[in-house]
Short mmCIF file of C-alpha atoms in Angstrom, two decimals:
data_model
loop_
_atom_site.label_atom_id
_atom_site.label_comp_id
_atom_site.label_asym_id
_atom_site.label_seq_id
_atom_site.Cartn_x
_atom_site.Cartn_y
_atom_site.Cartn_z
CA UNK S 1 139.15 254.02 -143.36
CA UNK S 2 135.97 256.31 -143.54
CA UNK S 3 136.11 259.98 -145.09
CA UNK S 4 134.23 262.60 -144.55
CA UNK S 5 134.52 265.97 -146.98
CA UNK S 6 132.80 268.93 -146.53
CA UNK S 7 130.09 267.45 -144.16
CA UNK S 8 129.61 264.76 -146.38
CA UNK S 9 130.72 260.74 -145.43
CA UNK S 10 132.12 260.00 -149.28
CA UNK S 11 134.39 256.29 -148.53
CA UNK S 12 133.80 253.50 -146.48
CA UNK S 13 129.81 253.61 -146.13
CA UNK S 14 127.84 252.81 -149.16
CA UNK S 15 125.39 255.49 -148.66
CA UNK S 16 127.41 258.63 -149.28
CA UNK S 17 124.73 260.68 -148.12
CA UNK S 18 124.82 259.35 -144.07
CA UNK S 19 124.55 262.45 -141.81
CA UNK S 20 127.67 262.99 -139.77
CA UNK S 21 126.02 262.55 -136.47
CA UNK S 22 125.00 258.76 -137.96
CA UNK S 23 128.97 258.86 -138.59
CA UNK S 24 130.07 259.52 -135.13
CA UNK S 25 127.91 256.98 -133.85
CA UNK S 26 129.57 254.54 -136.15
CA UNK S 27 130.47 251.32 -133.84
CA UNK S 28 134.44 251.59 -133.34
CA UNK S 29 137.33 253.82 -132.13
CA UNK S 30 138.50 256.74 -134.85
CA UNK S 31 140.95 259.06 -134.79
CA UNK S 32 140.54 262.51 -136.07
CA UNK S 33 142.55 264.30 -138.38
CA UNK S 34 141.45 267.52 -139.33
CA UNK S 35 142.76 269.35 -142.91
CA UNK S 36 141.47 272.62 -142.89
CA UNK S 37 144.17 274.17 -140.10
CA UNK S 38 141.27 274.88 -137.41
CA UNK S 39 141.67 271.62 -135.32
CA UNK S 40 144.35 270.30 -133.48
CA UNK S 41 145.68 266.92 -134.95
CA UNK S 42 144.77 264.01 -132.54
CA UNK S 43 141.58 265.30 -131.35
CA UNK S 44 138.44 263.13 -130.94
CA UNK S 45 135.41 262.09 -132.38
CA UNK S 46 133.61 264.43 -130.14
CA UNK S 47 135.20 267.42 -132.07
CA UNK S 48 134.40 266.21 -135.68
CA UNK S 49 131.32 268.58 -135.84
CA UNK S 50 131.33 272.09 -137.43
CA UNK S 51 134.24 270.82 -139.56
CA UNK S 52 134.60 271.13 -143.44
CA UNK S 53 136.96 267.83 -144.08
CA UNK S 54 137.87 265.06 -141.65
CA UNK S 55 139.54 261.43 -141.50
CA UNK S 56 138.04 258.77 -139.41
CA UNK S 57 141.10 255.70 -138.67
CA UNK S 58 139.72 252.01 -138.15
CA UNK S 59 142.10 250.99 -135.10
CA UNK S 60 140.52 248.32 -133.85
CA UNK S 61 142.92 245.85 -134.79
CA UNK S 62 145.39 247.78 -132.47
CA UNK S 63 143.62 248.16 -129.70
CA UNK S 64 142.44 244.29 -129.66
CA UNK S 65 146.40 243.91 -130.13
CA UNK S 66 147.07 246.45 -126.85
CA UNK S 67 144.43 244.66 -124.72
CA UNK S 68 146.08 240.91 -125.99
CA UNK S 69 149.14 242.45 -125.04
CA UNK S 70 147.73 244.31 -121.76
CA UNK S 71 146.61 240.69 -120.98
CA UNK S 72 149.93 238.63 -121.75
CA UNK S 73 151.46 240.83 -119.26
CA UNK S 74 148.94 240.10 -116.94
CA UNK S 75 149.63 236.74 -117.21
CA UNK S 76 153.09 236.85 -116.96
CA UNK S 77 152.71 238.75 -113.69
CA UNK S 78 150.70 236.34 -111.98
CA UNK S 79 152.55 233.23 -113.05
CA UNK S 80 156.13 235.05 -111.93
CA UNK S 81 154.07 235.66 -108.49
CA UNK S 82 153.08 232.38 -108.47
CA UNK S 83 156.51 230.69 -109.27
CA UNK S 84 157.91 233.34 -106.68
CA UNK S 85 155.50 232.86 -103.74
CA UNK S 86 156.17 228.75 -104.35
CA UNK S 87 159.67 229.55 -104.25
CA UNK S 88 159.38 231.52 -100.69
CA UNK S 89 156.93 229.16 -99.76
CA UNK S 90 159.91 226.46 -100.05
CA UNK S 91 162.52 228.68 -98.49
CA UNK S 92 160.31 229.18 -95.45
CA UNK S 93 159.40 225.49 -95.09
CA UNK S 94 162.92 224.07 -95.45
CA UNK S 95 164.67 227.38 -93.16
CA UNK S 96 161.51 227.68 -90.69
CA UNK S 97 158.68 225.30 -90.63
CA UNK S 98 160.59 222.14 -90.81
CA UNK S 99 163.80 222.64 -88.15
CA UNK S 100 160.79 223.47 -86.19
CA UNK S 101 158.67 220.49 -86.50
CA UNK S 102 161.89 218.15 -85.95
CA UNK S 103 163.07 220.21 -83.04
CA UNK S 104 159.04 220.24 -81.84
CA UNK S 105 159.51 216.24 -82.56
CA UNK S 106 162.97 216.22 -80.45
CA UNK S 107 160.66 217.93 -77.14
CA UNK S 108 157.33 216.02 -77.92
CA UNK S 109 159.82 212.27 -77.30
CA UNK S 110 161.68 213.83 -74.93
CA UNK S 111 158.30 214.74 -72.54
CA UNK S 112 156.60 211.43 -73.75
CA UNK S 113 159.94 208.54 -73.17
CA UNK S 114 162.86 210.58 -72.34
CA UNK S 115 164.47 207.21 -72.79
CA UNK S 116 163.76 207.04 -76.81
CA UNK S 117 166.84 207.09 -78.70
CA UNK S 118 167.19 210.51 -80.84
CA UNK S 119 168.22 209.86 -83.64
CA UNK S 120 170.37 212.08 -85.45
CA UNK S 121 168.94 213.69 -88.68
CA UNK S 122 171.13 214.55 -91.71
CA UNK S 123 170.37 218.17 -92.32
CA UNK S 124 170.84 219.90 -95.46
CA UNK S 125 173.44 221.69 -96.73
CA UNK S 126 171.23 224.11 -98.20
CA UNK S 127 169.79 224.60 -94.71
CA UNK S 128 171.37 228.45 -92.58
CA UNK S 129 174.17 227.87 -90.65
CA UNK S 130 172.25 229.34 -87.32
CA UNK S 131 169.31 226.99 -88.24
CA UNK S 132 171.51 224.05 -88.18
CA UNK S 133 173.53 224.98 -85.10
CA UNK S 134 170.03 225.68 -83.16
CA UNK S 135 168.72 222.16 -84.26
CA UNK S 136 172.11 220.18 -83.71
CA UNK S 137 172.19 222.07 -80.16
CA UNK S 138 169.23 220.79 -79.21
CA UNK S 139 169.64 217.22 -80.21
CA UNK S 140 172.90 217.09 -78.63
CA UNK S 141 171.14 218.58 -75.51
CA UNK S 142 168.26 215.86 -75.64
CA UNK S 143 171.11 213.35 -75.69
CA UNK S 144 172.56 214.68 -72.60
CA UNK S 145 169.65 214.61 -70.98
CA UNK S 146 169.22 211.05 -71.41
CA UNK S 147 172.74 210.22 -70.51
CA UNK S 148 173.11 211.95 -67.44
CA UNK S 149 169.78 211.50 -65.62
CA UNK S 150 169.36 207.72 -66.79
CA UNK S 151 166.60 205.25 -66.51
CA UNK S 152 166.13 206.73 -62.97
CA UNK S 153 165.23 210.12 -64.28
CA UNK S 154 162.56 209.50 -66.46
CA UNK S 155 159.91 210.73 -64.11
CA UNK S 156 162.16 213.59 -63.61
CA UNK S 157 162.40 214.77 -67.05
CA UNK S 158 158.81 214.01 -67.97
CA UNK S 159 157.55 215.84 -64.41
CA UNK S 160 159.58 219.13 -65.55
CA UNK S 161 158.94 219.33 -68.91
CA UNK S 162 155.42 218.63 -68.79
CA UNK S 163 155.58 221.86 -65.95
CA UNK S 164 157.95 223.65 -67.72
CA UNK S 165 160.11 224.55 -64.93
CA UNK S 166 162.75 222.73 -62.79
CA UNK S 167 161.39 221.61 -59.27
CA UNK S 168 163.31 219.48 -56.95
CA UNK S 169 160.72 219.25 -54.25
CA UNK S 170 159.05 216.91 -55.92
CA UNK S 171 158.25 213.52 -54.09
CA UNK S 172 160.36 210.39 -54.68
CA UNK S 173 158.90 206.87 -55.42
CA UNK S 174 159.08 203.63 -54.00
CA UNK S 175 160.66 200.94 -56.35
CA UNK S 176 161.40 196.96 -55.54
CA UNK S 177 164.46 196.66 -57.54
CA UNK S 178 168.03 194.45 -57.51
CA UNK S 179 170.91 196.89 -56.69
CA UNK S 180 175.13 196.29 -57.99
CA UNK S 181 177.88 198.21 -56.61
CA UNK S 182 181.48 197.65 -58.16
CA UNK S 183 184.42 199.48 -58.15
CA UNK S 184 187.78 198.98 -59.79
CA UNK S 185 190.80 197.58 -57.40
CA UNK S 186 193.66 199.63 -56.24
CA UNK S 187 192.64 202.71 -57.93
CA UNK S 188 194.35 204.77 -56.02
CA UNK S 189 197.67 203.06 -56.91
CA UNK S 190 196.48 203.69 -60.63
CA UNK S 191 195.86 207.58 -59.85
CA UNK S 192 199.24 208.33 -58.51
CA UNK S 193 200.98 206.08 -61.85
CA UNK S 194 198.30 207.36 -64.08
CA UNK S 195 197.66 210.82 -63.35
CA UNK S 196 195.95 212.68 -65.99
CA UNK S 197 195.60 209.12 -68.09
CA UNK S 198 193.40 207.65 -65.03
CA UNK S 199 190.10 208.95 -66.46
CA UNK S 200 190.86 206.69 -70.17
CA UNK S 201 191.15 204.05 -67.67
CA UNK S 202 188.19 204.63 -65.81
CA UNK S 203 185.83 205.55 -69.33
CA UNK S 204 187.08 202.12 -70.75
CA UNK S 205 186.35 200.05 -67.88
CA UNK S 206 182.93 201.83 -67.72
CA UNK S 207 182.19 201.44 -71.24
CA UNK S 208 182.68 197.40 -70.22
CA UNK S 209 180.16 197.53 -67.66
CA UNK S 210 177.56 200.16 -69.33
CA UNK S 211 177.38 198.01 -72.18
CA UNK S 212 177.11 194.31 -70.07
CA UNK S 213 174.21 195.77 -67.73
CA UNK S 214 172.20 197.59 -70.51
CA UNK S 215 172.41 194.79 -72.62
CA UNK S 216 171.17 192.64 -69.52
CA UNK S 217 167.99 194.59 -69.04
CA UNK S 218 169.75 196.75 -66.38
CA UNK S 219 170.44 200.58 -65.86
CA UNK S 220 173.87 202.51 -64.75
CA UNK S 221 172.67 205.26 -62.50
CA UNK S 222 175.47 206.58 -60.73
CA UNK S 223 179.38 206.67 -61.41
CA UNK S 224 181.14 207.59 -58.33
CA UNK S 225 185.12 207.67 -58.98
CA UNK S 226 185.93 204.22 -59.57
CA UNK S 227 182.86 202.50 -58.52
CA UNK S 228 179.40 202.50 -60.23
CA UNK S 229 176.17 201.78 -58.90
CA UNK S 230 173.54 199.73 -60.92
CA UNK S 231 169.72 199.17 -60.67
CA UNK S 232 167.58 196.42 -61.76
CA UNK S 233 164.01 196.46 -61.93
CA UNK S 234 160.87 194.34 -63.48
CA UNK S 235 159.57 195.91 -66.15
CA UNK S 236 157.04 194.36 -69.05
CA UNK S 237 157.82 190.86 -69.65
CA UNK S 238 160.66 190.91 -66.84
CA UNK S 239 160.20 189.53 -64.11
CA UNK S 240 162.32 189.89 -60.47
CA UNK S 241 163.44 186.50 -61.04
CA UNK S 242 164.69 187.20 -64.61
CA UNK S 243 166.12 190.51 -63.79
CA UNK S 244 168.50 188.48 -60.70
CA UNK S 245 169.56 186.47 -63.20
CA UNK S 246 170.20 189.30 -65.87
CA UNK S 247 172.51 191.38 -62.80
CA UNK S 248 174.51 187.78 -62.13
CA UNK S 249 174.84 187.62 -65.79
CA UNK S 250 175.91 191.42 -66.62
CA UNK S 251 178.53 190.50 -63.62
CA UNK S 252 180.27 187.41 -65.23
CA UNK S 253 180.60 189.06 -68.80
CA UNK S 254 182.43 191.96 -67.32
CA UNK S 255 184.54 190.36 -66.01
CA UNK S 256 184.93 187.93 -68.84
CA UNK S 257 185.54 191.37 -71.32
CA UNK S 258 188.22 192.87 -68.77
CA UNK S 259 190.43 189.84 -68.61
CA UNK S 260 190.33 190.02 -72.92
CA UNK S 261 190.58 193.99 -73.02
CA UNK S 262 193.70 195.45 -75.00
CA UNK S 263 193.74 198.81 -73.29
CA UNK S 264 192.74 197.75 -70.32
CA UNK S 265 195.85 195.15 -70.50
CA UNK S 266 197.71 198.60 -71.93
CA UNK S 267 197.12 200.62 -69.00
CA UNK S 268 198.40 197.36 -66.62
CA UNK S 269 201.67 196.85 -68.10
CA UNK S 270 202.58 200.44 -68.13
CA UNK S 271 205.88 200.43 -66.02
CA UNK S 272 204.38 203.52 -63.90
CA UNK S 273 201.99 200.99 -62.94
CA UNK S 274 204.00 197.70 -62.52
CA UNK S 275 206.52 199.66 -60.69
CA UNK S 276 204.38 200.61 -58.36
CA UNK S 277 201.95 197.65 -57.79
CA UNK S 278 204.17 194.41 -59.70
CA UNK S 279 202.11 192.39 -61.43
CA UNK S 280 199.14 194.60 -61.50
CA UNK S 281 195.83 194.06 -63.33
CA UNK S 282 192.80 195.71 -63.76
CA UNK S 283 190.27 193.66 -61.82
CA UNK S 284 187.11 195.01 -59.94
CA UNK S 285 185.02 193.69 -56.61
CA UNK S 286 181.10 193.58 -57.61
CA UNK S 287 178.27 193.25 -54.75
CA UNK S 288 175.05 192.61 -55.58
CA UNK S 289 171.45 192.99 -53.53
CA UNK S 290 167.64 193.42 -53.51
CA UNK S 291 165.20 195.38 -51.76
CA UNK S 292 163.49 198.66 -51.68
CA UNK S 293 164.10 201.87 -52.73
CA UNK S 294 162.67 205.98 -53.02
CA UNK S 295 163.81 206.74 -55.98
CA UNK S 296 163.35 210.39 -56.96
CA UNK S 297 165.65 213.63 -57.81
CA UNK S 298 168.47 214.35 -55.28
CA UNK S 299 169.61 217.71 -54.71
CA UNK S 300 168.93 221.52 -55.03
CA UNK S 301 168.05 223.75 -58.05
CA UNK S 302 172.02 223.73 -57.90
CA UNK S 303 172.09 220.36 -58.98
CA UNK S 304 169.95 217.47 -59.55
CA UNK S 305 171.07 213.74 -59.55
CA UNK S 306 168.27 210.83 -60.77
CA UNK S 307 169.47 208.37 -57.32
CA UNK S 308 167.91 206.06 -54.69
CA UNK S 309 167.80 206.55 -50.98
CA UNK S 310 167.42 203.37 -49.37
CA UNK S 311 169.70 200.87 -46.60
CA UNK S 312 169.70 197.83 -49.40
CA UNK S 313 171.86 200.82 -51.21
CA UNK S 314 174.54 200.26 -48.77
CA UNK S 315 174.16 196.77 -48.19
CA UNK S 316 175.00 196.42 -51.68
CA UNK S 317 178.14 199.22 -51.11
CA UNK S 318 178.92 197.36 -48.33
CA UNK S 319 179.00 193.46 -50.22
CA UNK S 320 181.28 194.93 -52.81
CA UNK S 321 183.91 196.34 -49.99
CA UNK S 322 183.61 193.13 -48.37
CA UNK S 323 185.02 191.39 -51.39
CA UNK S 324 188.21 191.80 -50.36
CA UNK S 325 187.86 190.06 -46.93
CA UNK S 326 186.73 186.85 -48.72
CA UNK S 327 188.96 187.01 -51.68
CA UNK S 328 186.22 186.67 -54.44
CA UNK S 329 185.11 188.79 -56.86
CA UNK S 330 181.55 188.75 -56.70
CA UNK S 331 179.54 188.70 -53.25
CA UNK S 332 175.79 188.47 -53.13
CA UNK S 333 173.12 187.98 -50.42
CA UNK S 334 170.80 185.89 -49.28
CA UNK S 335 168.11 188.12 -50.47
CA UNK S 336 169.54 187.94 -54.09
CA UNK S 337 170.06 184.46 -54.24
CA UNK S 338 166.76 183.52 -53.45
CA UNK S 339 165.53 185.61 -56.65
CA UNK S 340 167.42 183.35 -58.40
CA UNK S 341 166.67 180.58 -61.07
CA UNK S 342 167.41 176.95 -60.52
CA UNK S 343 169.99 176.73 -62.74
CA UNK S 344 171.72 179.67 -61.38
CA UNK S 345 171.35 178.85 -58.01
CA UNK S 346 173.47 175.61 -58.52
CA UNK S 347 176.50 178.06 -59.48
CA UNK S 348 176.76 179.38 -56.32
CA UNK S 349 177.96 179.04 -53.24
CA UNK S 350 177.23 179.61 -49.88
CA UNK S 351 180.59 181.31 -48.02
CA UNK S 352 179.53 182.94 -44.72
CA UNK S 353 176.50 183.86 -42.54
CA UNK S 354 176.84 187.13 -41.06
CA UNK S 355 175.15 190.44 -39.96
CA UNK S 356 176.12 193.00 -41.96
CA UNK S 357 176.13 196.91 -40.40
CA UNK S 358 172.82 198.04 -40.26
CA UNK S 359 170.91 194.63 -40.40
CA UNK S 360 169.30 193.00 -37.37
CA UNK S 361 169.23 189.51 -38.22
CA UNK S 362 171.76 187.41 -40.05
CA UNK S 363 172.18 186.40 -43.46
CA UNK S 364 173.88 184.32 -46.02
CA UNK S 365 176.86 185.44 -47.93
CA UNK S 366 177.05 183.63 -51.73
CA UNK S 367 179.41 183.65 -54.49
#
């Protein structure tokens, strides 16, 4: 507290005789409060001179306290930014950045092996609804892909995607590779009993052979009705010798696995079935063959099928129907059997030597 009466700086200086212009230069913030009725309370320093009596306030002590406090706020502000930007930060990367990197991840292995499982990621529950829906969509879709274009559609897939558009003009590719044809007996018998239930019938026997030729190194490619064609090719470490013995192989487990199926026994001893063929069971006629192949997408920008165009096709086709002629369940050519190990050769036998439609010279029939 410094006072100053009648020109004249009498308390807080020890020289009581400082002029007041040495006052005003006096090294802190004052407040003014004039007592002679000619000054407005609250005025500043600057209007100290030409008055009789005046009171000059020490406040530094409150503004140090208004600038720590100016600054505390300060603080405050940037550290709830920075706990609020984090927090959006995390929002965005959990709702944005990372459905999009798995869904980028989903494309990227879909372009690169469109065979590669996808495997199905658990997604938060914290995650939007329309994030999760976009994501699962696209998995499922990726899934579908795979499924209904097959091993023979790889090129396809990977040829569009890495053009970005859907071109069926594309040209096929030659392939050496062991073709299967089976179809399920008196199907249309089961139809007419089964009506509506004919397609559980058809799914379970598939799921039979799916399973035995995948798990043999072999590829479904097409299902037509009741019948399903099936491709075997060399690939890495299998060879064409291996992969004949794989096809025999897929052949003898399914029908090992339909002779001990529950449904399929189910669907058999339905009396809509017995009563129409007595003593019916669910048996199928396989042919198997080798030779060449285009392989390549089928179709229109209507609709696309992953096949292969090719006469050892329909040899194959043909091998199965003739199944039925012979009485056996599996009939193979010569061509086949000559792919054959050893071992596997001394299974088989020899039953005919024809010449099938569409075949100049003659050939050996084995089962």
């Amino acid at each position: 507290l410094a006072v100053q009466v009648l020109g004249s700086h009498v308390y807080g200086v020890v020289n009581a005789t400082v002029p007041h212009d040495d006052l005003r230069a006096f090294p802190m913030e004052s407040r003014v409060v004039c007592v002679d009725g000619r000054s407005n309370p609250g005025s500043s320093t600057s209007n100290v001179e030409g008055r009789e009596s005046c009171v000059l306030l020490d406040v530094r002590g409150e503004v140090t306290w208004d600038a720590q406090r100016a600054l505390m706020i300060e603080v405050v502000a940037v550290v709830m930014l920075l706990l609020t930007s984090m927090n959006f930060s995390a929002i965005i990367f959990r709702e944005v950045v990372a459905p999009v990197e798995r869904m980028a991840h989903i494309v990227a292995t879909l372009s690169r092996n469109p065979l590669e499982p996808i495997a199905a990621v658990d997604l938060p529950l914290t995650m939007s609804k329309e994030t999760r829906s976009v994501e699962r969509a696209l998995t499922t879709f990726g899934s579908l892909l795979q499924v209904s274009f097959g091993e023979a559609g790889t090129k396809i897939i990977q040829t569009h995607m890495r053009h970005g558009r859907v071109d069926h003009t594309f040209p096929g590719k030659l392939v050496q590779a062991i073709f299967g044809f089976c179809d399920i007996r008196n199907f249309t018998d089961c139809t007419e009993a089964l009506q509506g239930d004919v397609v559980k019938l058809v799914n379970t026997v598939a799921e039979i052979v799916h399973e035995a030729v995948v798990d043999n190194h072999g590829a479904p490619n097409k299902n037509i009705g009741d019948a399903f064609l099936l491709v075997w090719k060399p690939k890495g470490d299998l060879g064409l010798c291996q992969a004949a013995d794989c096809a025999l192989r897929s052949y003898i487990r399914t029908i090992v696995e339909m002779c001990r199926s529950k449904e399929l026994l189910q669907f058999a001893m339905l009396e809509s079935v017995q009563g129409r063929v007595p003593g019916y069971q669910v048996k199928m006629g396989f042919g198997l063959h080798f030779g060449w192949a285009v392989e390549g997408a089928i179709g229109s920008k209507r609709k696309i099928d992953a096949s292969y165009l090719s006469p050892h096709v329909n040899t194959a086709a043909r091998l199965e129907a003739a199944t039925k002629q012979f009485g056996v369940s599996i009939l193979m050519s010569e061509d086949i059997f000559t792919l054959f190990s050893p071992a596997v050769q001394k299974l088989c036998r020899i039953i005919d030597r024809v010449v099938l439609k569409g075949s100049a010279r003659p050939t050996r029939l084995y089962t």
